[in-house]
Tab-separated table of C-alpha atoms and ligand atoms in Angstrom:
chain	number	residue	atom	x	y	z
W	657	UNK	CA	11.919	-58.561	4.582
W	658	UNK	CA	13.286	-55.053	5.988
W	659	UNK	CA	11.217	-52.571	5.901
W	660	UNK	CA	12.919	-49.471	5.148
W	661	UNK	CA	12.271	-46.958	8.354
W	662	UNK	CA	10.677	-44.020	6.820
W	663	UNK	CA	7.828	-46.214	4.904
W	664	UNK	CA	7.330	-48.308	8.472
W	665	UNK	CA	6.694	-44.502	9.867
W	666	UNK	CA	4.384	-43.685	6.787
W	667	UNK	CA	2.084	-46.955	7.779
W	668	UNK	CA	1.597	-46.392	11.204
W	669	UNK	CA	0.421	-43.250	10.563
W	670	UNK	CA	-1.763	-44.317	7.802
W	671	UNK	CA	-2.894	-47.385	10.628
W	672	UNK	CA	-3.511	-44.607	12.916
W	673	UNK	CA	-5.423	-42.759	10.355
W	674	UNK	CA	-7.692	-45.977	9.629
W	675	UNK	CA	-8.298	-47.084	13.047
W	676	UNK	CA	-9.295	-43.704	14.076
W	677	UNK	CA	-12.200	-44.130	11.259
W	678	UNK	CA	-12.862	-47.600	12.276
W	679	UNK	CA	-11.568	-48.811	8.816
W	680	UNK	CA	-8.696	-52.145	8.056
W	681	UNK	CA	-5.540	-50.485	6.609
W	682	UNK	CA	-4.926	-54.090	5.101
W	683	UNK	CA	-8.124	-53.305	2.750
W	684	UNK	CA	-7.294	-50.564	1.780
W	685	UNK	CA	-3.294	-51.637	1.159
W	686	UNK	CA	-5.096	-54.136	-1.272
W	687	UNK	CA	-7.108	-51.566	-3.474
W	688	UNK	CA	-3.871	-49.423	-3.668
W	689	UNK	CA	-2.160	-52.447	-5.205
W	690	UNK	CA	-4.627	-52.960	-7.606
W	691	UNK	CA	-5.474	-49.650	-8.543
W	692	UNK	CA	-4.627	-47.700	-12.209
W	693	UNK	CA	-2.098	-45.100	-12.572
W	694	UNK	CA	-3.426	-41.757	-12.845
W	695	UNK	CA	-3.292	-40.347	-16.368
W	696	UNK	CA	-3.656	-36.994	-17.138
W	697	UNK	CA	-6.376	-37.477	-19.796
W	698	UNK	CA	-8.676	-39.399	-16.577
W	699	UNK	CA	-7.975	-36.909	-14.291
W	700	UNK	CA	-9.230	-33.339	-15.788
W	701	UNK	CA	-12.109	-35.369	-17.824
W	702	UNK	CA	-10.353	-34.551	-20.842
W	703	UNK	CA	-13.099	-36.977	-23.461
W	704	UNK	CA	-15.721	-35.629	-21.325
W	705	UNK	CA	-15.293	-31.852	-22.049
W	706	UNK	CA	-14.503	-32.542	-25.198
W	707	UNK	CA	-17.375	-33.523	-25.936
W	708	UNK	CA	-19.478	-30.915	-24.847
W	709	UNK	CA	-19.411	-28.683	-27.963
W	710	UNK	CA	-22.508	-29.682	-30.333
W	711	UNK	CA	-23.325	-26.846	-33.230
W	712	UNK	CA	-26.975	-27.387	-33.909
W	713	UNK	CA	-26.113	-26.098	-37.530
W	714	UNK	CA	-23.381	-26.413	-40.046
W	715	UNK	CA	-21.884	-23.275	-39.838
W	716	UNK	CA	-18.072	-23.829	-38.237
W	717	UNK	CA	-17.813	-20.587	-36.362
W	718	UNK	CA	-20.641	-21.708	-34.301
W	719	UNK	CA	-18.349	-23.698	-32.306
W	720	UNK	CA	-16.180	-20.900	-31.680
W	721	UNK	CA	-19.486	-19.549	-30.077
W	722	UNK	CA	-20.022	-22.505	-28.129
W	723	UNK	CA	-16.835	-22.828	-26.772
W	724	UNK	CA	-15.950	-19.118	-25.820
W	725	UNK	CA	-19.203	-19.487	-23.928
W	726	UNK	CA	-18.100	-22.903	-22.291
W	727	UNK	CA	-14.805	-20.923	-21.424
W	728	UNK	CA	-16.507	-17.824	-19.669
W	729	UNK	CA	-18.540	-19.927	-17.790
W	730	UNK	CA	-15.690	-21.861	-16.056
W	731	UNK	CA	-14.370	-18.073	-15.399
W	732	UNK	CA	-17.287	-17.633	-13.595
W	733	UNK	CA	-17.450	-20.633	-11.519
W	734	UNK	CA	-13.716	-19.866	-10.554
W	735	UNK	CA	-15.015	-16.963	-9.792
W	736	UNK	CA	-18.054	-17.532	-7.797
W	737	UNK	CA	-15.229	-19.929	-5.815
W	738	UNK	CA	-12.944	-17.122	-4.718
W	739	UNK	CA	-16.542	-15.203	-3.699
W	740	UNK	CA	-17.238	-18.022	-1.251
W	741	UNK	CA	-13.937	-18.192	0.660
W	742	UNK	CA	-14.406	-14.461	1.369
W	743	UNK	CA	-18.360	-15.220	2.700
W	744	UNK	CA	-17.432	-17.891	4.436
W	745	UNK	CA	-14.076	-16.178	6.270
W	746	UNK	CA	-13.977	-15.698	9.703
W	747	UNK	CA	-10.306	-14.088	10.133
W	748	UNK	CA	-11.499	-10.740	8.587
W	749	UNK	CA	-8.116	-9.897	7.621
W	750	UNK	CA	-7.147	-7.167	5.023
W	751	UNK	CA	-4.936	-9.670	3.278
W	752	UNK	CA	-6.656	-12.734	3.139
W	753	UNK	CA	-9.289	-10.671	1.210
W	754	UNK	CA	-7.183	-8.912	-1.000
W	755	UNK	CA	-5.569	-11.949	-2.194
W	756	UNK	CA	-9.132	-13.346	-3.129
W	757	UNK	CA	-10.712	-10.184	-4.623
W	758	UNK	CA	-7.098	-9.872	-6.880
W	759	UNK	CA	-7.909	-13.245	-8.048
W	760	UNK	CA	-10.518	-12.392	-9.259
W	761	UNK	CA	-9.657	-9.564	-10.943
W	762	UNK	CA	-6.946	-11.612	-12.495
W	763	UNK	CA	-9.809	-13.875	-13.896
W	764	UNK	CA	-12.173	-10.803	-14.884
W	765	UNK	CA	-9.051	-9.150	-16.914
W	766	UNK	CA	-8.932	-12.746	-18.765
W	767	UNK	CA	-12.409	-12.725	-19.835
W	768	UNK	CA	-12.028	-9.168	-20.737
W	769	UNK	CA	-8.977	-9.077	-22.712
W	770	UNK	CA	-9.870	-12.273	-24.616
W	771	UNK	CA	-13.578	-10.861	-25.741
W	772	UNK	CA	-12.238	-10.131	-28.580
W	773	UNK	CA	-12.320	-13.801	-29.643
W	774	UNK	CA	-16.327	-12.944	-29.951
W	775	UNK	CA	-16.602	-9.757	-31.661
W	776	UNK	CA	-13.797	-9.916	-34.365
W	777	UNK	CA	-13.152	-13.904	-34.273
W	778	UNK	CA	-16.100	-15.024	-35.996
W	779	UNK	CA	-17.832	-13.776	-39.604
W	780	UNK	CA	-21.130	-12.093	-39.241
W	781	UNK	CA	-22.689	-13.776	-42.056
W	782	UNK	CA	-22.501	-17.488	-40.032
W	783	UNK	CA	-23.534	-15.992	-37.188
W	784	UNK	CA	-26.246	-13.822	-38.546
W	785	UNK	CA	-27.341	-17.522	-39.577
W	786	UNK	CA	-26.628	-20.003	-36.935
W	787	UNK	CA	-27.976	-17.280	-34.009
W	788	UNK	CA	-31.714	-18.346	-35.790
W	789	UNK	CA	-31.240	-21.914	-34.485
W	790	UNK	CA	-30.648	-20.519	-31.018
W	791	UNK	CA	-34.103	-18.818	-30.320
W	792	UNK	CA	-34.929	-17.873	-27.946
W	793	UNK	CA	-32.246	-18.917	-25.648
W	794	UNK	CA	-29.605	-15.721	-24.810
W	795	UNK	CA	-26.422	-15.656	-22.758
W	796	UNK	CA	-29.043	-13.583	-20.401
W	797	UNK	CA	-29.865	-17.264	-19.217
W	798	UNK	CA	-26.170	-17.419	-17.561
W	799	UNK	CA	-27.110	-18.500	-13.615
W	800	UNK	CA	-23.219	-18.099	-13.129
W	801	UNK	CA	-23.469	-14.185	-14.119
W	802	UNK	CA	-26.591	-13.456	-11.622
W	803	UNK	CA	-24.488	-15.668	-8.667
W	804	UNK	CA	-21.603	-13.324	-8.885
W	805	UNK	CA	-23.969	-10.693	-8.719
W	806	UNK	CA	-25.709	-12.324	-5.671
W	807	UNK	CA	-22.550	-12.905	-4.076
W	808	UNK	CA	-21.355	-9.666	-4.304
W	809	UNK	CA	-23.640	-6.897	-2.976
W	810	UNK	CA	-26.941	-6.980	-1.303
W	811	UNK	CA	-30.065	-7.539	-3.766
W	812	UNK	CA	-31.295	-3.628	-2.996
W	813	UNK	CA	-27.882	-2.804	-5.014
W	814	UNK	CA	-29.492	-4.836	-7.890
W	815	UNK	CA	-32.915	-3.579	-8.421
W	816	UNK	CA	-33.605	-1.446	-11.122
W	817	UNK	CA	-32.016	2.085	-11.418
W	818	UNK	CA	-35.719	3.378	-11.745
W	819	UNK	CA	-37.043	2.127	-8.660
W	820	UNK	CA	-33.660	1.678	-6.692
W	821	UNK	CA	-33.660	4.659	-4.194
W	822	UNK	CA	-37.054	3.326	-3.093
W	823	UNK	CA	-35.337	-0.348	-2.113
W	824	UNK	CA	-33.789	-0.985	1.185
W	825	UNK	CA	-32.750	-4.136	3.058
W	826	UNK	CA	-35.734	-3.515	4.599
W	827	UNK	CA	-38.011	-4.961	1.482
W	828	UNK	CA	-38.527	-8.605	1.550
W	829	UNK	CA	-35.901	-10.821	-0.669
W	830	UNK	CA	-39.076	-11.638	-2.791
W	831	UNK	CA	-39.848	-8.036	-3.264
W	832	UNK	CA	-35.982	-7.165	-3.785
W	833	UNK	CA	-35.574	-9.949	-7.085
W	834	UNK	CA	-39.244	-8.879	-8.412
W	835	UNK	CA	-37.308	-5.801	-9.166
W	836	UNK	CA	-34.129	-6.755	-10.105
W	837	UNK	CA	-32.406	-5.283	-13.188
W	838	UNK	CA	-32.722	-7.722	-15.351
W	839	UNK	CA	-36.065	-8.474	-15.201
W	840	UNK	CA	-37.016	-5.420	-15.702
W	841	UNK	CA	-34.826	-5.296	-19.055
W	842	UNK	CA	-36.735	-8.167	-20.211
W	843	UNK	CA	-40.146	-7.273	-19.434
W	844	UNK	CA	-42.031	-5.108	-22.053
W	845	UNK	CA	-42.544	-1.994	-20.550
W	846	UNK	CA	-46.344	-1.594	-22.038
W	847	UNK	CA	-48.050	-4.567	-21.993
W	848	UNK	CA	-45.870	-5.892	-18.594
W	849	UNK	CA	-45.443	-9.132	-20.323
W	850	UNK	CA	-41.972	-10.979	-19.642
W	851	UNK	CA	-40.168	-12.589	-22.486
W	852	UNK	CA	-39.722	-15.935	-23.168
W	853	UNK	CA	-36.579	-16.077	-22.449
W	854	UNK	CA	-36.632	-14.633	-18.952
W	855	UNK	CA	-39.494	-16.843	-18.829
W	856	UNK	CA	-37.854	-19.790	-18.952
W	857	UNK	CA	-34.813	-18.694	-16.689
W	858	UNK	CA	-37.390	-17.848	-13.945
W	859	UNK	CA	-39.142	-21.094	-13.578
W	860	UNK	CA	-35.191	-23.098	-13.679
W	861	UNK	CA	-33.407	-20.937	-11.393
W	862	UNK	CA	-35.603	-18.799	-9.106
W	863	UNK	CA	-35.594	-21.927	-6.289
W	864	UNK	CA	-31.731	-21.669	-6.753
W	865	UNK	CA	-31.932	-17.713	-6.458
W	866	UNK	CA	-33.784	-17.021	-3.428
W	867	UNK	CA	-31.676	-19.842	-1.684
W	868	UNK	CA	-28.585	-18.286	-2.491
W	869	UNK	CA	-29.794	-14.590	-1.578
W	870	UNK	CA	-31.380	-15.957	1.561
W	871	UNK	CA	-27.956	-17.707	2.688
W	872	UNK	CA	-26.010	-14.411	2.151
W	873	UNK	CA	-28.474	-11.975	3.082
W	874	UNK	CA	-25.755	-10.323	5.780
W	875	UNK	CA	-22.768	-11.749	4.216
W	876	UNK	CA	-21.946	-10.792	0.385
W	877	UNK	CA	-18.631	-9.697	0.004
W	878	UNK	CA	-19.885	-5.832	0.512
W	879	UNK	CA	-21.308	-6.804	3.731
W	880	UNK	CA	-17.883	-8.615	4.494
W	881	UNK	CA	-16.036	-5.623	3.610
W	882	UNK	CA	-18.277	-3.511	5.773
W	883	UNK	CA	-17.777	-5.626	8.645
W	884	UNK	CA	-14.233	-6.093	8.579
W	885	UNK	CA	-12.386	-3.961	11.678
W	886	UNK	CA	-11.891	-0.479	10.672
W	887	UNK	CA	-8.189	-0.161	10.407
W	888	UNK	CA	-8.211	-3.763	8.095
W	889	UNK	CA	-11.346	-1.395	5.947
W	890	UNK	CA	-8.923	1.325	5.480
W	891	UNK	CA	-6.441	-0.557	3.479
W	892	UNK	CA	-5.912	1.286	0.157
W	893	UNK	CA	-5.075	-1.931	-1.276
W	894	UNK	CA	-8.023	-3.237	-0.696
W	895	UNK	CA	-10.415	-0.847	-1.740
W	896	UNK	CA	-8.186	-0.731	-4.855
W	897	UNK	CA	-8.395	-4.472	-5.396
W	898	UNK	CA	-12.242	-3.945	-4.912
W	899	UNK	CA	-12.965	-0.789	-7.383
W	900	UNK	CA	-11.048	-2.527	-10.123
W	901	UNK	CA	-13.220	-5.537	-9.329
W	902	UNK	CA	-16.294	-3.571	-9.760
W	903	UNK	CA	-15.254	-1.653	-12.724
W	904	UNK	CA	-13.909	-5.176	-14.153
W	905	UNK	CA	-17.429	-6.585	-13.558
W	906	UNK	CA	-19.740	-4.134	-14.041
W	907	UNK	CA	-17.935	-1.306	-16.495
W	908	UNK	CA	-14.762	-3.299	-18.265
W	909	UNK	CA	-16.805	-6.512	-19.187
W	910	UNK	CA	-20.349	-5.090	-19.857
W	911	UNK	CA	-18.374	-2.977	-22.463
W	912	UNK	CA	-16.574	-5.313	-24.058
W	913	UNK	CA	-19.807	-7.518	-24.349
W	914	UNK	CA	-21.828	-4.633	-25.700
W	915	UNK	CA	-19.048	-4.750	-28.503
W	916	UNK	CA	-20.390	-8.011	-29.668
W	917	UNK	CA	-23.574	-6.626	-30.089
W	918	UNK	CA	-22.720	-3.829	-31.520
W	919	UNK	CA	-20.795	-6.126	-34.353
W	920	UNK	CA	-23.118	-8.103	-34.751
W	921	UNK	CA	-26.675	-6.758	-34.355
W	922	UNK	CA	-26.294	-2.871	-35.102
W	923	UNK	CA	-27.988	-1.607	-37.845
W	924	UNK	CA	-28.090	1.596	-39.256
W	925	UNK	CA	-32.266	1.964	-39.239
W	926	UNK	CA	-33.436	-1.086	-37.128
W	927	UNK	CA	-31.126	-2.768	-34.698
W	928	UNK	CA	-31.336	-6.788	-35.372
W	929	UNK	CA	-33.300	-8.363	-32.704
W	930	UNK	CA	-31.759	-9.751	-30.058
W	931	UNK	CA	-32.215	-13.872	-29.147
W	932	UNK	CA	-33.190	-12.976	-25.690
W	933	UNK	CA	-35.750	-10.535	-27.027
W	934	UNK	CA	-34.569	-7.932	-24.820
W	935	UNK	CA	-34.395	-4.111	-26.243
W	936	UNK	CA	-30.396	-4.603	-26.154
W	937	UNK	CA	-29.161	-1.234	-27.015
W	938	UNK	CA	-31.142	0.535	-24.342
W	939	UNK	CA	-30.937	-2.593	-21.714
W	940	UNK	CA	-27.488	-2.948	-22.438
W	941	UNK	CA	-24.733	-0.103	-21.378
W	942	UNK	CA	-23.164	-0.114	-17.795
W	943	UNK	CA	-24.345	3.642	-17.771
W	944	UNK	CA	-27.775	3.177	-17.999
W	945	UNK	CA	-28.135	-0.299	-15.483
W	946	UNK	CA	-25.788	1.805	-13.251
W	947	UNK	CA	-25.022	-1.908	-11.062
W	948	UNK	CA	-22.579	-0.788	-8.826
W	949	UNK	CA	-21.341	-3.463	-6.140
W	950	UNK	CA	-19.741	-1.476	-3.586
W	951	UNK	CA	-21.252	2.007	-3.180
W	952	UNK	CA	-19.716	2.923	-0.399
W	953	UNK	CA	-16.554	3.558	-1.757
W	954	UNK	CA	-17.506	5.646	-4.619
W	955	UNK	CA	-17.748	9.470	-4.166
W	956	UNK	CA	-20.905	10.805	-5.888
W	957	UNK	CA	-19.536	12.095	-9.149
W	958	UNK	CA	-18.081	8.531	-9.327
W	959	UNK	CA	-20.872	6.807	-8.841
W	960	UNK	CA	-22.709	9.221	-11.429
W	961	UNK	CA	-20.691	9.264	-14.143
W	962	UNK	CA	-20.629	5.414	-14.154
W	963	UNK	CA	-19.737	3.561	-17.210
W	964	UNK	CA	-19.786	6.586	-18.901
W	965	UNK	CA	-17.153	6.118	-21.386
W	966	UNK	CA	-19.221	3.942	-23.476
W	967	UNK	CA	-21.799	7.166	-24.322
W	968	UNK	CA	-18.370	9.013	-24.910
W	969	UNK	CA	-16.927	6.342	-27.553
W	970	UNK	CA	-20.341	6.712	-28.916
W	971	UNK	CA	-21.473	9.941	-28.390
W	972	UNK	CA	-18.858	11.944	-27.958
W	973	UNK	CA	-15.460	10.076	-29.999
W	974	UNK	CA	-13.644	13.556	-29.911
W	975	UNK	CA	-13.455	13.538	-25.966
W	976	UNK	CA	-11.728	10.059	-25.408
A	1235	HEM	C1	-21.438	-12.548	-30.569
A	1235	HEM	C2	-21.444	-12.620	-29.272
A	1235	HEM	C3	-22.552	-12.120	-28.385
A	1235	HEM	C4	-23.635	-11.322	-28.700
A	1235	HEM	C5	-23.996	-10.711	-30.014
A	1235	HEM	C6	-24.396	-11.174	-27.466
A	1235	HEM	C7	-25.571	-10.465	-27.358
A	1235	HEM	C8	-26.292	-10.298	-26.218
A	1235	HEM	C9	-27.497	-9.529	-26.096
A	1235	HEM	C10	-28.154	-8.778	-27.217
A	1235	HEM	C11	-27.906	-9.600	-24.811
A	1235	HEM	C12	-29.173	-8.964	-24.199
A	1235	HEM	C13	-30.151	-10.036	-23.861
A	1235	HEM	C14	-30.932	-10.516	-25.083
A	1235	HEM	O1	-31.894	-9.857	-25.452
A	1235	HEM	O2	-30.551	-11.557	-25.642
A	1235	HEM	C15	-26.943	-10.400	-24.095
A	1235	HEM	C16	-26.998	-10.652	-22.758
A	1235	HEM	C17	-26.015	-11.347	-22.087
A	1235	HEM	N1	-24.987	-12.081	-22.636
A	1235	HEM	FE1	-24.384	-11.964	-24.529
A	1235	HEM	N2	-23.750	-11.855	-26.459
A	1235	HEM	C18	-22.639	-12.441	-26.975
A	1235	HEM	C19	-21.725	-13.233	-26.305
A	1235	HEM	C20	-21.795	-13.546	-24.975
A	1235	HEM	C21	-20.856	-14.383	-24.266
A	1235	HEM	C22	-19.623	-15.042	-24.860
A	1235	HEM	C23	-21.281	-14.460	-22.985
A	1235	HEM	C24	-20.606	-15.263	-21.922
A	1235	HEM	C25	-21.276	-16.007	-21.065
A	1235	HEM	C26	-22.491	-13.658	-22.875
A	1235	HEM	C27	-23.199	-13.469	-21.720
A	1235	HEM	C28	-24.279	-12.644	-21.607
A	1235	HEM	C29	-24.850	-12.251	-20.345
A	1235	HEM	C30	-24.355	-12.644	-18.960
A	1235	HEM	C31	-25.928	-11.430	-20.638
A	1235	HEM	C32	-26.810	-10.699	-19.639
A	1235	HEM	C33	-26.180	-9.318	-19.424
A	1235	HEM	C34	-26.982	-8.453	-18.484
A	1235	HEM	O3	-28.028	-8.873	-17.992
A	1235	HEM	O4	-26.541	-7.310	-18.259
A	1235	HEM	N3	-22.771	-13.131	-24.101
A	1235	HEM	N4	-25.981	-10.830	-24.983
């Protein structure tokens, strides 16, 4: 039988490729005959993630809840997989980072502008309900959330507004995520005692945690930035793409979050409690956790006026 010339091309290359491995093409010819068409349905795991949405009550907006959650989550990771092509570059190129950081803003401005799915898409009677079956677990618990952060800006950028001017790279890492944010936003201020929630995230992910912040102790994407050559720095393109991204992440998505709580949990005397036991309304707003990613290109006022519209909308609806 003829062989047609362009397939007797593709299998000497894909001889070469096996002998190079130590492997017999002929085995490998025999699997491919044997083997199942792809279907779509096999190849994203369709039954599998499918599956994944179990209400623990009866009430049918809790799957809404479930899933918007499941949805965000894959955000993140897509996220979190942009983040690590920019620590792990070695080009240090304007444009190879730009490209990355405006993906993910492009993912950040879907999670924003679909929030809405949370805070007017679901009754507040069923969730006032189905919430109780969730105890004490809180969206707080989302490892994804604190890896962008990680990823992102050094851990003295994260600590605590409070204690934050007294925090340098020079603390230990151990020191650094004792005073992180959110730990201190679950912790009761009096008695020092943590909540159960954070609790519980501690003891599953702090292994995890100081791995991570140990592996990119010199290389978030604010130390990348810092040490890319100065006239790739100056692009205004990039530190465009990289204010929206943290405004997107630490202003635009905070506030849109807050708005589910607000729905939700506000009360005109006392404020519902919150699953993650947290005092939400104070722990909440970007303007009081003032995390800011990228300080240095902020001016001052910037930088203290942060996330200030939400006290506006509140405060001050007349100045909008
Ligand atoms: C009705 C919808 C929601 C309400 C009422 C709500 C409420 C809250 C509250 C009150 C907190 C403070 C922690 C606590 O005490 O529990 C919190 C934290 C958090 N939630 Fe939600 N949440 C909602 C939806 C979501 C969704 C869809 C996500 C997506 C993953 C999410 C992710 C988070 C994260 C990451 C935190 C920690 C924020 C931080 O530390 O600054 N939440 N949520």
């Amino acid at each position: 039988m003829e062989i047609a010339s362009d397939i007797a091309q593709r299998i000497e290359k894909l001889e070469e490729k096996y002998k190079n491995s130590g492997q017999d093409l002929g085995s490998y010819l025999d699997g491919l005959l044997h083997q199942r068409y792809l279907t779509y349905w096999d190849y994203i795991h369709l039954d599998t993630l499918l599956s994944l949405q179990i209400p623990k009550t009866y009430f049918p907006d809790e799957e809404i809840f479930i899933m918007y959650h499941q949805i965000t989550e894959l955000y993140f990771k897509l996220i979190i997989h942009e983040q690590k092509q920019i620590i792990d570059d070695k080009l240090q190129k304007a444009s190879f980072f730009i490209q990355k950081v405006n993906r993910i803003n492009n993912y950040f401005k879907a999670l924003i502008s679909s929030f809405e799915i949370m805070i007017n898409g679901m009754e507040k009677e069923q969730f006032l309900h189905y919430r109780m079956s969730l105890l004490p677990a809180s969206g707080f618990q989302s490892a994804q959330y604190r890896m962008i952060e990680f990823y992102a800006t050094p851990m003295e950028n994260l600590t605590h507004f409070t204690v934050r001017d007294q925090m340098s790279n020079k603390n230990s890492l151990e020191e650094l995520y004792e005073n992180v944010y959110w730990k201190k936003g679950a912790t009761n201020t009096e008695t020092g005692e943590k909540t159960l929630t954070l609790k519980q995230f501690e003891y599953r992910y702090t292994p995890r945690f100081m791995r991570i912040t140990k592996s990119v102790k010199k290389s978030t994407i604010y130390h990348k930035y810092l040490q890319l050559p100065e006239k790739e720095k100056e692009s205004p393109v990039l530190i465009e793409a990289l204010k929206s991204l943290d405004v997107n992440a630490n202003v635009h998505w905070p506030l849109m979050h807050m708005g589910s709580a607000y729905r939700y949990l506000r009360k005109e005397k006392n404020n519902i409690d919150a699953t993650g036991g947290t005092n939400w309304k104070e722990y909440l707003p970007p303007s009081f956790q003032k995390v800011i990613f990228f300080p240095e290109i902020w001016n001052e006022e910037e930088k203290e006026n942060w996330g200030k519209q939400w006290v506006d909308h509140i405060f001050n609806p007349e100045k909008k």
